[in-house]
mmCIF file of C-alpha atoms and ligand atoms in Angstrom:
data_model
loop_
_atom_site.group_PDB
_atom_site.id
_atom_site.type_symbol
_atom_site.label_atom_id
_atom_site.label_comp_id
_atom_site.label_asym_id
_atom_site.label_seq_id
_atom_site.Cartn_x
_atom_site.Cartn_y
_atom_site.Cartn_z
ATOM 1 C CA MET A 23 0.140 -0.011 0.175
ATOM 2 C CA ASN A 24 2.841 2.155 0.862
ATOM 3 C CA GLY A 25 5.131 1.505 -2.019
ATOM 4 C CA PRO A 26 6.570 3.802 -4.707
ATOM 5 C CA GLU A 27 3.964 5.584 -6.433
ATOM 6 C CA GLU A 28 2.756 3.617 -9.613
ATOM 7 C CA THR A 29 4.118 4.697 -12.975
ATOM 8 C CA ALA A 30 0.665 3.987 -14.242
ATOM 9 C CA SER A 31 -0.965 6.420 -11.931
ATOM 10 C CA PRO A 32 -4.095 7.780 -13.497
ATOM 11 C CA GLU A 33 -3.116 11.280 -12.587
ATOM 12 C CA PHE A 34 -2.052 13.413 -15.798
ATOM 13 C CA GLY A 35 1.605 14.097 -15.942
ATOM 14 C CA LYS A 36 2.650 12.346 -12.870
ATOM 15 C CA LEU A 37 5.918 10.620 -12.878
ATOM 16 C CA GLY A 38 6.764 7.272 -11.070
ATOM 17 C CA ARG A 39 8.756 8.614 -8.071
ATOM 18 C CA SER A 40 9.715 6.972 -4.711
ATOM 19 C CA ARG A 41 7.041 9.069 -2.570
ATOM 20 C CA PRO A 42 4.970 7.801 0.237
ATOM 21 C CA THR A 43 1.146 7.649 0.136
ATOM 22 C CA ILE A 44 -0.017 10.060 2.706
ATOM 23 C CA VAL A 45 -3.581 9.483 4.070
ATOM 24 C CA ARG A 46 -3.666 11.903 6.900
ATOM 25 C CA GLY A 47 -2.211 14.897 8.548
ATOM 26 C CA GLU A 48 -2.029 16.728 11.779
ATOM 27 C CA GLY A 49 -0.175 19.867 12.485
ATOM 28 C CA ALA A 50 3.265 19.743 10.774
ATOM 29 C CA TYR A 51 2.732 15.701 10.663
ATOM 30 C CA LEU A 52 1.707 13.695 7.783
ATOM 31 C CA PHE A 53 0.874 9.787 8.047
ATOM 32 C CA ASP A 54 1.282 7.171 5.348
ATOM 33 C CA ALA A 55 -1.040 4.425 5.060
ATOM 34 C CA ASP A 56 0.817 2.223 7.413
ATOM 35 C CA GLY A 57 0.904 4.931 10.101
ATOM 36 C CA ARG A 58 4.491 5.746 9.382
ATOM 37 C CA ARG A 59 4.662 9.696 10.508
ATOM 38 C CA TYR A 60 6.587 12.216 8.507
ATOM 39 C CA VAL A 61 7.570 15.665 9.410
ATOM 40 C CA ASP A 62 6.530 18.034 6.809
ATOM 41 C CA LEU A 63 9.465 20.093 5.665
ATOM 42 C CA GLY A 64 7.743 21.110 2.330
ATOM 43 C CA ALA A 65 5.671 18.324 1.137
ATOM 44 C CA THR A 66 2.511 20.872 0.882
ATOM 45 C CA HIS A 67 4.475 23.026 -1.120
ATOM 46 C CA GLY A 68 3.863 26.007 0.969
ATOM 47 C CA VAL A 69 0.079 25.394 1.369
ATOM 48 C CA GLY A 70 0.156 24.255 4.846
ATOM 49 C CA ASN A 71 1.333 27.170 6.686
ATOM 50 C CA LEU A 72 -1.158 26.475 9.221
ATOM 51 C CA GLY A 73 -0.232 23.035 9.197
ATOM 52 C CA ALA A 74 -2.174 19.808 7.642
ATOM 53 C CA THR A 75 -5.576 20.277 9.443
ATOM 54 C CA PRO A 76 -5.758 23.562 11.185
ATOM 55 C CA PRO A 77 -8.657 23.248 14.054
ATOM 56 C CA ALA A 78 -10.072 26.714 13.131
ATOM 57 C CA VAL A 79 -10.063 26.367 9.552
ATOM 58 C CA VAL A 80 -11.611 22.762 9.932
ATOM 59 C CA GLU A 81 -14.305 24.223 12.126
ATOM 60 C CA ALA A 82 -15.246 27.130 9.743
ATOM 61 C CA VAL A 83 -15.401 24.671 6.969
ATOM 62 C CA ARG A 84 -17.538 22.358 8.720
ATOM 63 C CA GLU A 85 -20.090 25.011 9.752
ATOM 64 C CA GLN A 86 -19.963 26.509 6.287
ATOM 65 C CA VAL A 87 -20.717 23.560 4.293
ATOM 66 C CA GLY A 88 -23.795 23.120 5.874
ATOM 67 C CA ARG A 89 -24.913 26.806 5.406
ATOM 68 C CA LEU A 90 -24.063 27.405 1.682
ATOM 69 C CA VAL A 91 -21.138 26.102 -0.126
ATOM 70 C CA HIS A 92 -21.227 28.203 -3.325
ATOM 71 C CA LEU A 93 -22.586 31.453 -4.564
ATOM 72 C CA GLY A 94 -21.941 33.256 -7.604
ATOM 73 C CA SER A 95 -19.827 36.396 -7.218
ATOM 74 C CA GLY A 96 -22.633 38.555 -8.545
ATOM 75 C CA TYR A 97 -24.376 38.259 -5.066
ATOM 76 C CA ALA A 98 -23.222 39.705 -1.988
ATOM 77 C CA ASN A 99 -22.195 37.232 0.792
ATOM 78 C CA PRO A 100 -21.257 38.257 4.493
ATOM 79 C CA VAL A 101 -18.463 35.551 4.840
ATOM 80 C CA ARG A 102 -16.781 36.655 1.689
ATOM 81 C CA THR A 103 -17.100 40.527 2.597
ATOM 82 C CA ALA A 104 -15.655 39.386 6.067
ATOM 83 C CA PHE A 105 -12.745 37.622 4.585
ATOM 84 C CA LEU A 106 -11.906 40.371 2.193
ATOM 85 C CA GLU A 107 -12.096 43.100 5.012
ATOM 86 C CA ARG A 108 -9.761 40.887 6.996
ATOM 87 C CA LEU A 109 -7.374 40.371 4.281
ATOM 88 C CA LEU A 110 -7.431 44.059 3.482
ATOM 89 C CA GLY A 111 -7.101 44.941 7.347
ATOM 90 C CA LEU A 112 -3.557 43.105 7.000
ATOM 91 C CA LEU A 113 -2.298 45.262 4.141
ATOM 92 C CA PRO A 114 -1.124 48.831 3.754
ATOM 93 C CA SER A 115 -4.229 51.219 3.088
ATOM 94 C CA ARG A 116 -3.584 51.629 -0.876
ATOM 95 C CA PHE A 117 -4.871 48.182 -1.235
ATOM 96 C CA SER A 118 -8.802 48.272 -1.481
ATOM 97 C CA ARG A 119 -9.764 45.971 -4.234
ATOM 98 C CA VAL A 120 -9.492 41.768 -4.513
ATOM 99 C CA PHE A 121 -10.169 39.636 -7.057
ATOM 100 C CA LEU A 122 -10.752 36.171 -5.979
ATOM 101 C CA GLY A 123 -9.726 32.965 -8.104
ATOM 102 C CA ASN A 124 -8.943 29.462 -7.000
ATOM 103 C CA SER A 125 -4.875 29.192 -7.466
ATOM 104 C CA GLY A 126 -1.795 30.772 -7.761
ATOM 105 C CA THR A 127 -1.605 31.140 -11.549
ATOM 106 C CA GLU A 128 -4.849 32.437 -11.756
ATOM 107 C CA ALA A 129 -3.948 35.291 -9.280
ATOM 108 C CA VAL A 130 -1.080 36.195 -11.530
ATOM 109 C CA GLU A 131 -2.992 35.651 -14.447
ATOM 110 C CA ALA A 132 -5.506 38.373 -13.161
ATOM 111 C CA ALA A 133 -2.588 40.551 -12.423
ATOM 112 C CA ILE A 134 -1.376 40.465 -15.802
ATOM 113 C CA LYS A 135 -4.696 41.302 -17.368
ATOM 114 C CA ILE A 136 -5.563 43.934 -14.938
ATOM 115 C CA ALA A 137 -2.141 45.676 -15.676
ATOM 116 C CA ARG A 138 -2.498 45.379 -19.492
ATOM 117 C CA SER A 139 -6.141 46.632 -19.347
ATOM 118 C CA ALA A 140 -5.347 49.736 -16.811
ATOM 119 C CA THR A 141 -2.482 51.145 -18.458
ATOM 120 C CA GLY A 142 -3.302 50.061 -22.127
ATOM 121 C CA ARG A 143 0.123 48.974 -22.691
ATOM 122 C CA PRO A 144 1.311 45.230 -23.593
ATOM 123 C CA LYS A 145 4.590 44.626 -22.194
ATOM 124 C CA VAL A 146 5.484 42.736 -19.076
ATOM 125 C CA VAL A 147 8.681 42.573 -17.506
ATOM 126 C CA ALA A 148 9.616 39.627 -15.252
ATOM 127 C CA ALA A 149 12.891 38.245 -13.888
ATOM 128 C CA ARG A 150 15.155 35.410 -14.596
ATOM 129 C CA ARG A 151 14.806 32.276 -12.440
ATOM 130 C CA GLY A 152 11.245 33.565 -11.736
ATOM 131 C CA PHE A 153 8.204 31.587 -11.352
ATOM 132 C CA HIS A 154 4.533 32.452 -11.656
ATOM 133 C CA GLY A 155 2.590 29.468 -12.881
ATOM 134 C CA ARG A 156 1.524 27.229 -15.720
ATOM 135 C CA THR A 157 -1.363 28.868 -17.459
ATOM 136 C CA LEU A 158 0.035 30.772 -20.570
ATOM 137 C CA GLY A 159 -0.177 34.406 -19.252
ATOM 138 C CA ALA A 160 1.565 33.214 -16.172
ATOM 139 C CA LEU A 161 3.964 30.851 -17.872
ATOM 140 C CA SER A 162 5.006 33.574 -20.267
ATOM 141 C CA ALA A 163 6.354 35.238 -16.890
ATOM 142 C CA THR A 164 7.983 32.297 -16.119
ATOM 143 C CA TRP A 165 11.606 31.756 -16.621
ATOM 144 C CA ARG A 166 12.753 28.302 -17.103
ATOM 145 C CA ARG A 167 12.897 27.114 -20.705
ATOM 146 C CA GLU A 168 12.115 23.480 -20.297
ATOM 147 C CA LEU A 169 8.580 24.628 -18.496
ATOM 148 C CA ARG A 170 7.918 27.068 -21.411
ATOM 149 C CA GLU A 171 9.175 25.494 -24.799
ATOM 150 C CA PRO A 172 6.729 22.760 -25.289
ATOM 151 C CA PHE A 173 3.913 25.037 -25.432
ATOM 152 C CA GLU A 174 5.403 27.852 -27.487
ATOM 153 C CA PRO A 175 4.403 30.199 -29.017
ATOM 154 C CA LEU A 176 3.668 31.833 -25.469
ATOM 155 C CA VAL A 177 1.998 35.648 -24.941
ATOM 156 C CA PRO A 178 3.882 38.019 -26.692
ATOM 157 C CA GLU A 179 5.705 41.118 -25.027
ATOM 158 C CA PHE A 180 7.183 39.404 -21.975
ATOM 159 C CA VAL A 181 10.744 40.090 -21.335
ATOM 160 C CA HIS A 182 12.891 38.921 -18.608
ATOM 161 C CA VAL A 183 15.465 40.940 -16.649
ATOM 162 C CA ALA A 184 18.240 39.669 -14.244
ATOM 163 C CA TYR A 185 17.077 39.186 -10.672
ATOM 164 C CA ASN A 186 18.855 41.396 -7.884
ATOM 165 C CA ASP A 187 20.622 43.761 -10.442
ATOM 166 C CA PRO A 188 19.182 47.323 -9.563
ATOM 167 C CA ALA A 189 20.104 48.508 -13.097
ATOM 168 C CA ALA A 190 18.397 45.826 -14.623
ATOM 169 C CA PHE A 191 15.430 47.809 -15.446
ATOM 170 C CA ASP A 192 17.208 50.598 -17.093
ATOM 171 C CA GLY A 193 16.116 50.898 -20.709
ATOM 172 C CA VAL A 194 13.733 47.826 -20.411
ATOM 173 C CA VAL A 195 10.725 49.299 -18.067
ATOM 174 C CA ASP A 196 9.455 52.136 -20.679
ATOM 175 C CA GLU A 197 6.204 53.745 -21.922
ATOM 176 C CA ARG A 198 5.097 50.454 -23.379
ATOM 177 C CA THR A 199 5.190 48.730 -20.119
ATOM 178 C CA ALA A 200 2.231 47.656 -18.329
ATOM 179 C CA LEU A 201 3.751 45.304 -15.460
ATOM 180 C CA VAL A 202 6.873 44.663 -13.767
ATOM 181 C CA LEU A 203 6.330 41.259 -12.253
ATOM 182 C CA LEU A 204 8.467 39.947 -9.131
ATOM 183 C CA GLU A 205 8.694 37.517 -6.543
ATOM 184 C CA PRO A 206 10.149 39.215 -3.506
ATOM 185 C CA VAL A 207 11.980 35.827 -3.012
ATOM 186 C CA GLN A 208 11.963 33.615 -5.767
ATOM 187 C CA GLY A 209 10.659 30.159 -4.516
ATOM 188 C CA GLU A 210 10.958 27.665 -7.599
ATOM 189 C CA GLY A 211 13.984 29.369 -8.715
ATOM 190 C CA GLY A 212 16.039 28.362 -5.981
ATOM 191 C CA VAL A 213 15.326 30.510 -2.913
ATOM 192 C CA HIS A 214 16.983 33.809 -3.750
ATOM 193 C CA VAL A 215 16.205 36.625 -1.641
ATOM 194 C CA GLY A 216 15.388 40.127 -3.499
ATOM 195 C CA THR A 217 17.433 42.749 -2.081
ATOM 196 C CA PRO A 218 15.829 45.786 -0.747
ATOM 197 C CA GLU A 219 17.898 47.900 -3.665
ATOM 198 C CA TYR A 220 16.461 45.749 -6.249
ATOM 199 C CA LEU A 221 12.897 45.929 -5.160
ATOM 200 C CA ARG A 222 13.351 49.733 -4.703
ATOM 201 C CA ALA A 223 14.832 50.177 -8.116
ATOM 202 C CA ALA A 224 11.856 47.923 -9.825
ATOM 203 C CA ARG A 225 9.422 50.521 -7.717
ATOM 204 C CA ALA A 226 11.409 53.703 -9.071
ATOM 205 C CA ALA A 227 11.250 52.441 -12.899
ATOM 206 C CA CYS A 228 7.613 51.535 -12.561
ATOM 207 C CA ASP A 229 7.046 55.034 -11.232
ATOM 208 C CA ARG A 230 9.128 56.643 -13.970
ATOM 209 C CA ALA A 231 7.502 54.718 -16.582
ATOM 210 C CA GLY A 232 3.976 54.817 -15.663
ATOM 211 C CA ALA A 233 4.029 51.172 -15.144
ATOM 212 C CA LEU A 234 2.418 48.807 -12.454
ATOM 213 C CA LEU A 235 4.534 46.944 -10.179
ATOM 214 C CA GLY A 236 3.211 43.399 -9.329
ATOM 215 C CA PHE A 237 4.712 41.281 -6.570
ATOM 216 C CA ASP A 238 3.915 37.696 -6.847
ATOM 217 C CA GLU A 239 3.732 36.319 -3.244
ATOM 218 C CA VAL A 240 2.217 32.989 -3.660
ATOM 219 C CA GLN A 241 4.921 31.362 -1.908
ATOM 220 C CA THR A 242 6.125 34.049 0.410
ATOM 221 C CA GLY A 243 2.790 35.535 1.557
ATOM 222 C CA LEU A 244 1.128 34.769 4.747
ATOM 223 C CA GLY A 245 3.949 34.725 7.123
ATOM 224 C CA ARG A 246 6.470 32.456 5.563
ATOM 225 C CA THR A 247 9.260 34.702 5.241
ATOM 226 C CA GLY A 248 9.064 36.018 8.862
ATOM 227 C CA ARG A 249 6.874 38.888 7.958
ATOM 228 C CA ARG A 250 2.903 38.673 6.892
ATOM 229 C CA PHE A 251 4.029 39.665 3.546
ATOM 230 C CA ALA A 252 7.524 39.484 2.298
ATOM 231 C CA PHE A 253 7.287 42.997 0.742
ATOM 232 C CA GLU A 254 7.345 44.439 4.484
ATOM 233 C CA HIS A 255 11.102 43.316 4.581
ATOM 234 C CA SER A 256 11.870 46.119 2.027
ATOM 235 C CA GLY A 257 9.056 48.264 2.599
ATOM 236 C CA VAL A 258 8.455 48.671 -1.313
ATOM 237 C CA VAL A 259 4.676 48.320 -1.707
ATOM 238 C CA PRO A 260 3.719 47.072 -5.122
ATOM 239 C CA ASP A 261 0.347 48.216 -7.150
ATOM 240 C CA LEU A 262 -0.703 44.705 -7.584
ATOM 241 C CA LEU A 263 -0.162 41.576 -4.990
ATOM 242 C CA ALA A 264 -0.805 38.076 -6.126
ATOM 243 C CA LEU A 265 -1.699 35.601 -3.109
ATOM 244 C CA ALA A 266 -2.696 31.923 -2.854
ATOM 245 C CA LYS A 267 -1.152 28.840 -1.415
ATOM 246 C CA SER A 268 -1.924 28.969 2.240
ATOM 247 C CA LEU A 269 -4.392 32.048 2.000
ATOM 248 C CA ALA A 270 -7.361 29.869 2.665
ATOM 249 C CA GLY A 271 -5.612 27.355 5.129
ATOM 250 C CA GLY A 272 -5.288 24.490 2.547
ATOM 251 C CA LEU A 273 -8.442 25.101 0.451
ATOM 252 C CA PRO A 274 -7.753 26.190 -3.300
ATOM 253 C CA ILE A 275 -7.667 29.969 -3.509
ATOM 254 C CA GLY A 276 -5.832 32.753 -5.407
ATOM 255 C CA ALA A 277 -6.330 36.396 -4.829
ATOM 256 C CA THR A 278 -5.142 39.522 -6.627
ATOM 257 C CA VAL A 279 -5.249 42.714 -4.425
ATOM 258 C CA THR A 280 -5.187 46.119 -5.783
ATOM 259 C CA SER A 281 -6.268 49.712 -5.180
ATOM 260 C CA SER A 282 -9.389 51.573 -6.438
ATOM 261 C CA GLU A 283 -7.172 53.612 -8.649
ATOM 262 C CA VAL A 284 -6.200 50.924 -10.547
ATOM 263 C CA GLU A 285 -9.510 49.174 -10.556
ATOM 264 C CA ALA A 286 -10.831 52.472 -11.874
ATOM 265 C CA ARG A 287 -8.446 52.255 -14.917
ATOM 266 C CA PHE A 288 -9.488 48.861 -15.581
ATOM 267 C CA ARG A 289 -11.530 48.099 -18.862
ATOM 268 C CA GLY A 290 -13.198 45.050 -19.596
ATOM 269 C CA SER A 291 -13.992 41.948 -17.577
ATOM 270 C CA HIS A 292 -12.387 39.263 -15.348
ATOM 271 C CA TYR A 293 -14.405 36.637 -13.712
ATOM 272 C CA SER A 294 -14.050 33.071 -12.201
ATOM 273 C CA THR A 295 -17.123 30.896 -11.349
ATOM 274 C CA PHE A 296 -15.649 29.381 -8.060
ATOM 275 C CA GLY A 297 -13.600 32.320 -7.057
ATOM 276 C CA GLY A 298 -14.894 33.634 -3.851
ATOM 277 C CA ASN A 299 -17.207 31.132 -2.868
ATOM 278 C CA PRO A 300 -18.243 31.235 0.698
ATOM 279 C CA LEU A 301 -16.866 27.828 1.718
ATOM 280 C CA VAL A 302 -13.246 29.071 0.825
ATOM 281 C CA CYS A 303 -13.832 32.552 2.139
ATOM 282 C CA ALA A 304 -14.968 30.864 5.580
ATOM 283 C CA ALA A 305 -11.632 28.920 5.448
ATOM 284 C CA GLY A 306 -9.497 31.949 4.412
ATOM 285 C CA LEU A 307 -11.181 33.956 7.407
ATOM 286 C CA ALA A 308 -10.486 31.323 9.872
ATOM 287 C CA ALA A 309 -6.760 31.021 8.362
ATOM 288 C CA LEU A 310 -6.053 34.806 8.688
ATOM 289 C CA GLU A 311 -7.362 35.002 12.207
ATOM 290 C CA THR A 312 -5.263 32.163 13.215
ATOM 291 C CA LEU A 313 -2.165 33.510 11.448
ATOM 292 C CA VAL A 314 -2.581 36.816 13.555
ATOM 293 C CA ARG A 315 -3.758 35.414 16.822
ATOM 294 C CA GLU A 316 -0.959 32.888 16.846
ATOM 295 C CA ARG A 317 1.793 35.190 15.838
ATOM 296 C CA LEU A 318 2.959 32.729 13.108
ATOM 297 C CA ALA A 319 4.943 35.214 11.389
ATOM 298 C CA GLU A 320 6.767 36.085 14.193
ATOM 299 C CA ARG A 321 7.237 32.446 14.585
ATOM 300 C CA ALA A 322 8.641 31.746 11.243
ATOM 301 C CA ALA A 323 11.127 34.753 11.979
ATOM 302 C CA ALA A 324 12.197 33.159 15.141
ATOM 303 C CA LEU A 325 12.708 29.614 13.997
ATOM 304 C CA GLY A 326 14.363 31.146 10.599
ATOM 305 C CA GLU A 327 17.032 32.425 13.188
ATOM 306 C CA VAL A 328 17.644 29.057 14.746
ATOM 307 C CA ALA A 329 18.010 27.635 11.346
ATOM 308 C CA ARG A 330 20.323 30.283 9.679
ATOM 309 C CA PRO A 331 23.644 29.563 11.692
ATOM 310 C CA ARG A 332 23.113 25.602 11.484
ATOM 311 C CA LEU A 333 22.316 25.650 7.791
ATOM 312 C CA GLY A 334 25.337 28.152 7.374
ATOM 313 C CA ALA A 335 27.648 25.504 9.035
ATOM 314 C CA LEU A 336 26.827 22.866 6.845
ATOM 315 C CA PRO A 337 29.918 21.685 5.046
ATOM 316 C CA ALA A 338 31.175 23.732 1.964
ATOM 317 C CA GLU A 339 32.342 20.643 0.172
ATOM 318 C CA LYS A 340 29.017 19.725 -0.053
ATOM 319 C CA VAL A 341 27.008 22.856 -0.363
ATOM 320 C CA ARG A 342 27.427 25.885 -2.652
ATOM 321 C CA GLU A 343 25.200 28.354 -0.856
ATOM 322 C CA VAL A 344 22.319 28.555 1.607
ATOM 323 C CA ARG A 345 19.649 31.360 0.983
ATOM 324 C CA GLY A 346 16.668 32.225 2.825
ATOM 325 C CA LEU A 347 14.743 33.649 5.750
ATOM 326 C CA GLY A 348 11.787 32.803 7.974
ATOM 327 C CA LEU A 349 10.656 29.513 7.077
ATOM 328 C CA MET A 350 11.823 29.575 3.340
ATOM 329 C CA TRP A 351 15.341 28.156 2.867
ATOM 330 C CA GLY A 352 17.123 26.939 -0.147
ATOM 331 C CA ILE A 353 20.025 24.920 0.281
ATOM 332 C CA GLU A 354 21.898 24.940 -2.990
ATOM 333 C CA LEU A 355 24.290 21.582 -3.256
ATOM 334 C CA ARG A 356 27.341 20.894 -5.259
ATOM 335 C CA ASP A 357 25.744 18.066 -6.427
ATOM 336 C CA ARG A 358 22.044 16.636 -7.101
ATOM 337 C CA ALA A 359 19.472 17.342 -4.599
ATOM 338 C CA ALA A 360 17.396 13.958 -5.258
ATOM 339 C CA PRO A 361 19.710 11.715 -2.842
ATOM 340 C CA VAL A 362 19.587 14.180 0.018
ATOM 341 C CA LEU A 363 15.790 14.248 -0.098
ATOM 342 C CA ALA A 364 15.687 10.679 -0.116
ATOM 343 C CA ALA A 365 17.872 10.349 2.732
ATOM 344 C CA LEU A 366 15.704 12.931 4.629
ATOM 345 C CA GLN A 367 12.513 10.751 3.597
ATOM 346 C CA ALA A 368 14.236 7.634 4.992
ATOM 347 C CA ARG A 369 14.534 9.607 8.378
ATOM 348 C CA GLY A 370 11.120 10.623 8.452
ATOM 349 C CA TYR A 371 11.166 14.217 6.850
ATOM 350 C CA LEU A 372 9.538 15.437 3.752
ATOM 351 C CA ALA A 373 11.319 18.139 1.939
ATOM 352 C CA ILE A 374 11.143 19.226 -1.937
ATOM 353 C CA PRO A 375 13.610 20.277 -4.556
ATOM 354 C CA ALA A 376 13.709 23.778 -6.395
ATOM 355 C CA GLY A 377 15.495 22.883 -9.539
ATOM 356 C CA SER A 378 18.013 19.803 -9.543
ATOM 357 C CA THR A 379 20.554 20.974 -7.044
ATOM 358 C CA VAL A 380 18.600 22.891 -4.393
ATOM 359 C CA VAL A 381 16.807 21.247 -1.221
ATOM 360 C CA ARG A 382 14.054 23.501 -0.126
ATOM 361 C CA LEU A 383 12.386 23.725 3.150
ATOM 362 C CA LEU A 384 8.798 25.122 3.376
ATOM 363 C CA PRO A 385 7.862 23.653 6.877
ATOM 364 C CA PRO A 386 4.235 24.876 8.440
ATOM 365 C CA LEU A 387 4.751 27.873 10.270
ATOM 366 C CA VAL A 388 3.287 25.998 13.541
ATOM 367 C CA ILE A 389 6.118 23.243 13.416
ATOM 368 C CA SER A 390 7.338 22.563 16.967
ATOM 369 C CA GLU A 391 10.844 23.673 18.011
ATOM 370 C CA SER A 392 11.684 20.381 18.451
ATOM 371 C CA ASP A 393 10.743 19.054 15.015
ATOM 372 C CA TRP A 394 12.361 21.869 13.577
ATOM 373 C CA ASP A 395 15.616 21.143 15.379
ATOM 374 C CA GLY A 396 14.989 17.361 14.212
ATOM 375 C CA GLY A 397 14.848 18.380 10.725
ATOM 376 C CA LEU A 398 17.818 20.649 10.805
ATOM 377 C CA GLY A 399 19.474 17.613 12.383
ATOM 378 C CA ALA A 400 18.243 15.114 9.392
ATOM 379 C CA LEU A 401 19.500 17.637 6.838
ATOM 380 C CA GLU A 402 22.847 17.992 8.482
ATOM 381 C CA GLU A 403 23.262 13.938 8.179
ATOM 382 C CA SER A 404 21.482 13.941 4.940
ATOM 383 C CA VAL A 405 23.839 16.345 3.367
ATOM 384 C CA ARG A 406 27.001 14.812 5.014
ATOM 385 C CA GLY A 407 26.167 11.675 3.088
ATOM 386 C CA GLY A 408 24.808 9.558 5.989
HETATM 387 C C1 PLP B 520 5.836 32.383 -6.701
HETATM 388 C C2 PLP B 520 4.437 31.468 -7.264
HETATM 389 N N1 PLP B 520 3.690 31.986 -8.312
HETATM 390 C C3 PLP B 520 2.613 31.090 -8.806
HETATM 391 C C4 PLP B 520 2.658 29.774 -8.487
HETATM 392 C C5 PLP B 520 1.576 29.308 -9.171
HETATM 393 O O1 PLP B 520 0.405 28.742 -8.140
HETATM 394 P P1 PLP B 520 -0.411 27.555 -8.406
HETATM 395 O O2 PLP B 520 0.276 26.077 -8.458
HETATM 396 O O3 PLP B 520 -1.393 27.378 -7.403
HETATM 397 O O4 PLP B 520 -1.106 27.727 -9.708
HETATM 398 C C6 PLP B 520 3.564 29.245 -7.623
HETATM 399 C C7 PLP B 520 3.492 27.685 -7.318
HETATM 400 O O5 PLP B 520 4.457 27.205 -6.886
HETATM 401 C C8 PLP B 520 4.497 30.100 -7.110
HETATM 402 O O6 PLP B 520 5.489 29.713 -6.075
#
């Protein structure tokens, strides 16, 4: 029952990898069909910030599912309103409008459409190594060639500039540019932390050119980096903010947040049938309340500082570089990541790669100090080749 995933899985596009079959979760733990317990260091791909079954989210979903599951966004709903108000209450006052979809890629797609429509301009500037999703617009902003090539031609007028080079926007962000789209910390691209100088340069270039600045915080948002939103580290506030992953405590959601000024310039329409359904909004409201009540961003910051010196002390003959903050870390190895991930799994810890040589840690923000300590210890042993 708990053997390697079958190559003949009916799931489209799944490769036959040696991964356990997970049937249950609790906090930072995931359990396989034989009852073996794993600590999640990334298995939920950054969705499970609050853990596998956050009690307040479970309770809110139970209550809402018996009241009203779905309602088109043409009708008002108090749960949706409460969720949106709670979300906006955590953000700077410039943000006052939210488009709700169902995934990260949809949140990015909406940002691209809003920017193009509101500016009347075609060009989108994104960064090398960036990842923004797999629908055609978001994929056009994504960098990795092997993700893009089979689907070309992609959407025209997307260009990529160097990440963390403040001069990269010079001569590129111009009067034809609708949007500069960046991750404040690049996740899939190997965990690269954007410098404040770089993000400030992006803001300045957008302001000079009359373009909009969009931050993709699908992976970094909601406490992951030690602040509720990663842009708080630099103080650079974007015009468009894409959120998803853990926003609704594990239920599918995407949100594109912007200002009433941008909305006023938007022409056309954008809509998603399931976006903003009451069930997900009830989960989202409970998730945001949990994030604030349990001070999870602060927790991520503290646990990140525990990790920093230990990860920094990993042997240089095995590790090229360690990057990250809060509970988002990339350990770039000199060799392939797969054997280290397998060694971690054998020790009861599930982490994920970011490219072929980076081990990525994205544990739930509720992970206990002892499990985080155990995970770092298991990583040290696995990297050393044990
Ligand atoms: C920064 C970023 N943007 C967008 C996405 C796409 O999100 P989704 O898979 O929910 O479409 C991801 C997914 O990992 C991501 O990390």
